[in-house]
Tab-separated table of C-alpha atoms in Angstrom:
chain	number	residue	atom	x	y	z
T	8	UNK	CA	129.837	164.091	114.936
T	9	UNK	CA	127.552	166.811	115.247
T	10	UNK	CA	128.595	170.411	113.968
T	11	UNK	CA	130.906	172.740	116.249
T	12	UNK	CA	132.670	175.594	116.790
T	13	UNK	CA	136.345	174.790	117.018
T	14	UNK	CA	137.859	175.858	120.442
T	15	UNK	CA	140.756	177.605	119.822
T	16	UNK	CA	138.361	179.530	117.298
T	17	UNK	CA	136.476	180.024	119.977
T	18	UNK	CA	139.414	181.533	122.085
T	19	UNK	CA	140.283	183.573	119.545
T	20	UNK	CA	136.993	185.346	118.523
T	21	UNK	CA	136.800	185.989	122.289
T	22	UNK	CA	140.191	187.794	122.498
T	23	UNK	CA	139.431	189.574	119.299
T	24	UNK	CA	142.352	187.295	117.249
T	25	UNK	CA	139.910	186.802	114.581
T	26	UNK	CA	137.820	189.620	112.738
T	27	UNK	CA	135.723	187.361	110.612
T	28	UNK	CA	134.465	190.526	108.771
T	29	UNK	CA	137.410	191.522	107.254
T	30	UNK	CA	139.605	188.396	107.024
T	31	UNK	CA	139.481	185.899	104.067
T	32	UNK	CA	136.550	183.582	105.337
T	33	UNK	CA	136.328	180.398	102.393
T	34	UNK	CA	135.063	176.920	103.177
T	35	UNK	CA	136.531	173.484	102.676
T	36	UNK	CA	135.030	170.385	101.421
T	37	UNK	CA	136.386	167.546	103.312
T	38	UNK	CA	136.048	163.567	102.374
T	39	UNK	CA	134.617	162.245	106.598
T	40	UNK	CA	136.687	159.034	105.978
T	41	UNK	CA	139.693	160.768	105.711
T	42	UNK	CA	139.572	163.514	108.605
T	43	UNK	CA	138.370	163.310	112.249
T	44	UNK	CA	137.222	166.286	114.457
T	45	UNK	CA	139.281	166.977	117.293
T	46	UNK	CA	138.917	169.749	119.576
T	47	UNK	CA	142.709	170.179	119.661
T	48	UNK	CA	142.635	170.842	115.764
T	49	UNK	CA	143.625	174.105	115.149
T	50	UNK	CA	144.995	175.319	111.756
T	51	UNK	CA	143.990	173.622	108.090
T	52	UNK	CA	147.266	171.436	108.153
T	53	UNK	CA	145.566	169.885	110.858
T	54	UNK	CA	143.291	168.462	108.310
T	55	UNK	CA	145.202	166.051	105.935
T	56	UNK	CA	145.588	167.281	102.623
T	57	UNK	CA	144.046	164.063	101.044
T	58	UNK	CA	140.579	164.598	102.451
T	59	UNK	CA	140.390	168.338	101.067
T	60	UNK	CA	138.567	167.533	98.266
T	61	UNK	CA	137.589	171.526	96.877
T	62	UNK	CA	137.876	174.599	98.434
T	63	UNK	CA	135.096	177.891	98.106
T	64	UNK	CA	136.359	181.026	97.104
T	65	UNK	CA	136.028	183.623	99.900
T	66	UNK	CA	132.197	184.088	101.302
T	67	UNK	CA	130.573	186.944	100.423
T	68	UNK	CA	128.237	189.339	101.530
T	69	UNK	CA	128.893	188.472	105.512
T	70	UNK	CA	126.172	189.067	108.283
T	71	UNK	CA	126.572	189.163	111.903
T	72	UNK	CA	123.184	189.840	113.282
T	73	UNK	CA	122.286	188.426	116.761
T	74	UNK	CA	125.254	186.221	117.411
T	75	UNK	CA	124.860	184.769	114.146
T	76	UNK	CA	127.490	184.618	110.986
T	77	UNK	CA	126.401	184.365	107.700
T	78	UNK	CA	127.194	185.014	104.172
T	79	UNK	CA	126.068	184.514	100.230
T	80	UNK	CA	125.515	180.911	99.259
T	81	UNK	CA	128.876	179.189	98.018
T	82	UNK	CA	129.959	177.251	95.420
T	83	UNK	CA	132.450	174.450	94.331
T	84	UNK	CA	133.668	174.505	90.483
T	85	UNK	CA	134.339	171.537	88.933
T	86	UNK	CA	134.372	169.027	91.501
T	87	UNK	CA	136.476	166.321	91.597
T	88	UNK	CA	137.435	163.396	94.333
T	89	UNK	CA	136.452	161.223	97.155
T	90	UNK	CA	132.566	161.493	98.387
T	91	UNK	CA	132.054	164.247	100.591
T	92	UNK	CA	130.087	165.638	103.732
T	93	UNK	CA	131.639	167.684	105.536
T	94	UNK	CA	132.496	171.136	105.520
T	95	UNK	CA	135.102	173.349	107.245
T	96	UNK	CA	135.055	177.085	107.604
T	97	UNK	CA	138.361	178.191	107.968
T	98	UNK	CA	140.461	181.781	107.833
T	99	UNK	CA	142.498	181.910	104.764
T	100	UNK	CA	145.950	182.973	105.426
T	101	UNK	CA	147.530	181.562	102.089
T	102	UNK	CA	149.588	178.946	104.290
T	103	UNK	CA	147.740	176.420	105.744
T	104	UNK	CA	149.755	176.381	108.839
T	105	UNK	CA	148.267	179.788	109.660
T	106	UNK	CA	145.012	179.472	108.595
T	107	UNK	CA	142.723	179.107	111.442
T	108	UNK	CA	139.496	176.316	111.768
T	109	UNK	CA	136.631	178.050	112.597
T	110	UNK	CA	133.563	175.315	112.189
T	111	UNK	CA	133.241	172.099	111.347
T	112	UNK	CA	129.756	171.615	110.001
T	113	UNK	CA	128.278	168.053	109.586
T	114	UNK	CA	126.628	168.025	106.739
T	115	UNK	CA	123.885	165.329	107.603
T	116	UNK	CA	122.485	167.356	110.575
T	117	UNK	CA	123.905	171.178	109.745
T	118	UNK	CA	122.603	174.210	108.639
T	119	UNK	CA	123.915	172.925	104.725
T	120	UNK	CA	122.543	169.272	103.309
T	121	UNK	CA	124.860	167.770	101.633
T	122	UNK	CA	127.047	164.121	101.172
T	123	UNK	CA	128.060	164.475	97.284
T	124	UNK	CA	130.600	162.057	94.990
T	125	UNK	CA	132.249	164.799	92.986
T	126	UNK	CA	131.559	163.953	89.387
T	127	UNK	CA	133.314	166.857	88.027
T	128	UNK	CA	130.685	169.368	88.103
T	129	UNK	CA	129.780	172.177	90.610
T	130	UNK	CA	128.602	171.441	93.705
T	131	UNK	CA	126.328	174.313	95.586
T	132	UNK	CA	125.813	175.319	98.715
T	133	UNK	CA	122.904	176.758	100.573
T	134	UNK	CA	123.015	177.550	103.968
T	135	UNK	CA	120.235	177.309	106.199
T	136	UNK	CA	118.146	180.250	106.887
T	137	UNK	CA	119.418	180.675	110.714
T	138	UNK	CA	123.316	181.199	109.420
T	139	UNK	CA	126.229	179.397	109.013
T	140	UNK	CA	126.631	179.232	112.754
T	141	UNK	CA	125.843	181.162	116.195
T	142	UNK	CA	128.213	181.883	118.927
């Protein structure tokens, strides 16, 4: 699956539902053999807790130049789980019935490399020079 912009992210950023600069913006590590894209997938419960293997804490230092979002490298601490590649950038609400899917980024052909086993250590993340992702 190649990286997208969720639609009902899409709907939302479009009738100003989500202010990505001033909401909680983290990302999710998710295990690709237990979690699907779907364009109907809304929230993070849509995502089974079982193939949430870490979460970020919120990015920092958010851009929006040109279309574009950004922010500060991320990190993982202390890793632990089922192998990993993709990640989800998602609105923190606290609840994960509330907290909205913005991106699902394949990791093989996104603007992050990355398919890790968790060993227990921190896993980084760079994002590519053009942004997390462009509207």
């Amino acid at each position: 699956m190649a990286s997208a912009i969720y639609p009902k992210a899409k709907e939302q950023l479009l009738q100003a539902g989500i202010n990505l600069s001033s909401a909680n913006v983290k990302v999710v590590l998710v295990d690709g053999a237990d979690y699907t894209y779907s364009t109907a997938h809304e929230f993070l419960s849509d995502v089974p807790s079982g193939g949430r293997v870490a979460t970020s804490a919120n990015l920092g230092s958010k851009t929006f130049t040109g279309g574009v979002f950004d922010a500060a490298d991320t990190s993982f601490t202390a890793v632990t789980g089922d192998p990993s590649e993709i990640l989800i950038v998602y609105v923190d609400t606290g609840t994960a019935s509330t907290s909205r899917l913005i991106a699902y980024i394949d990791t093989v052909s996104g603007p992050a490399s990355l398919s890790v086993t968790p060993n227990g250590g921190d896993i980084n993340v760079t994002w590519a020079a053009g942004g997390i992702f462009a509207l």
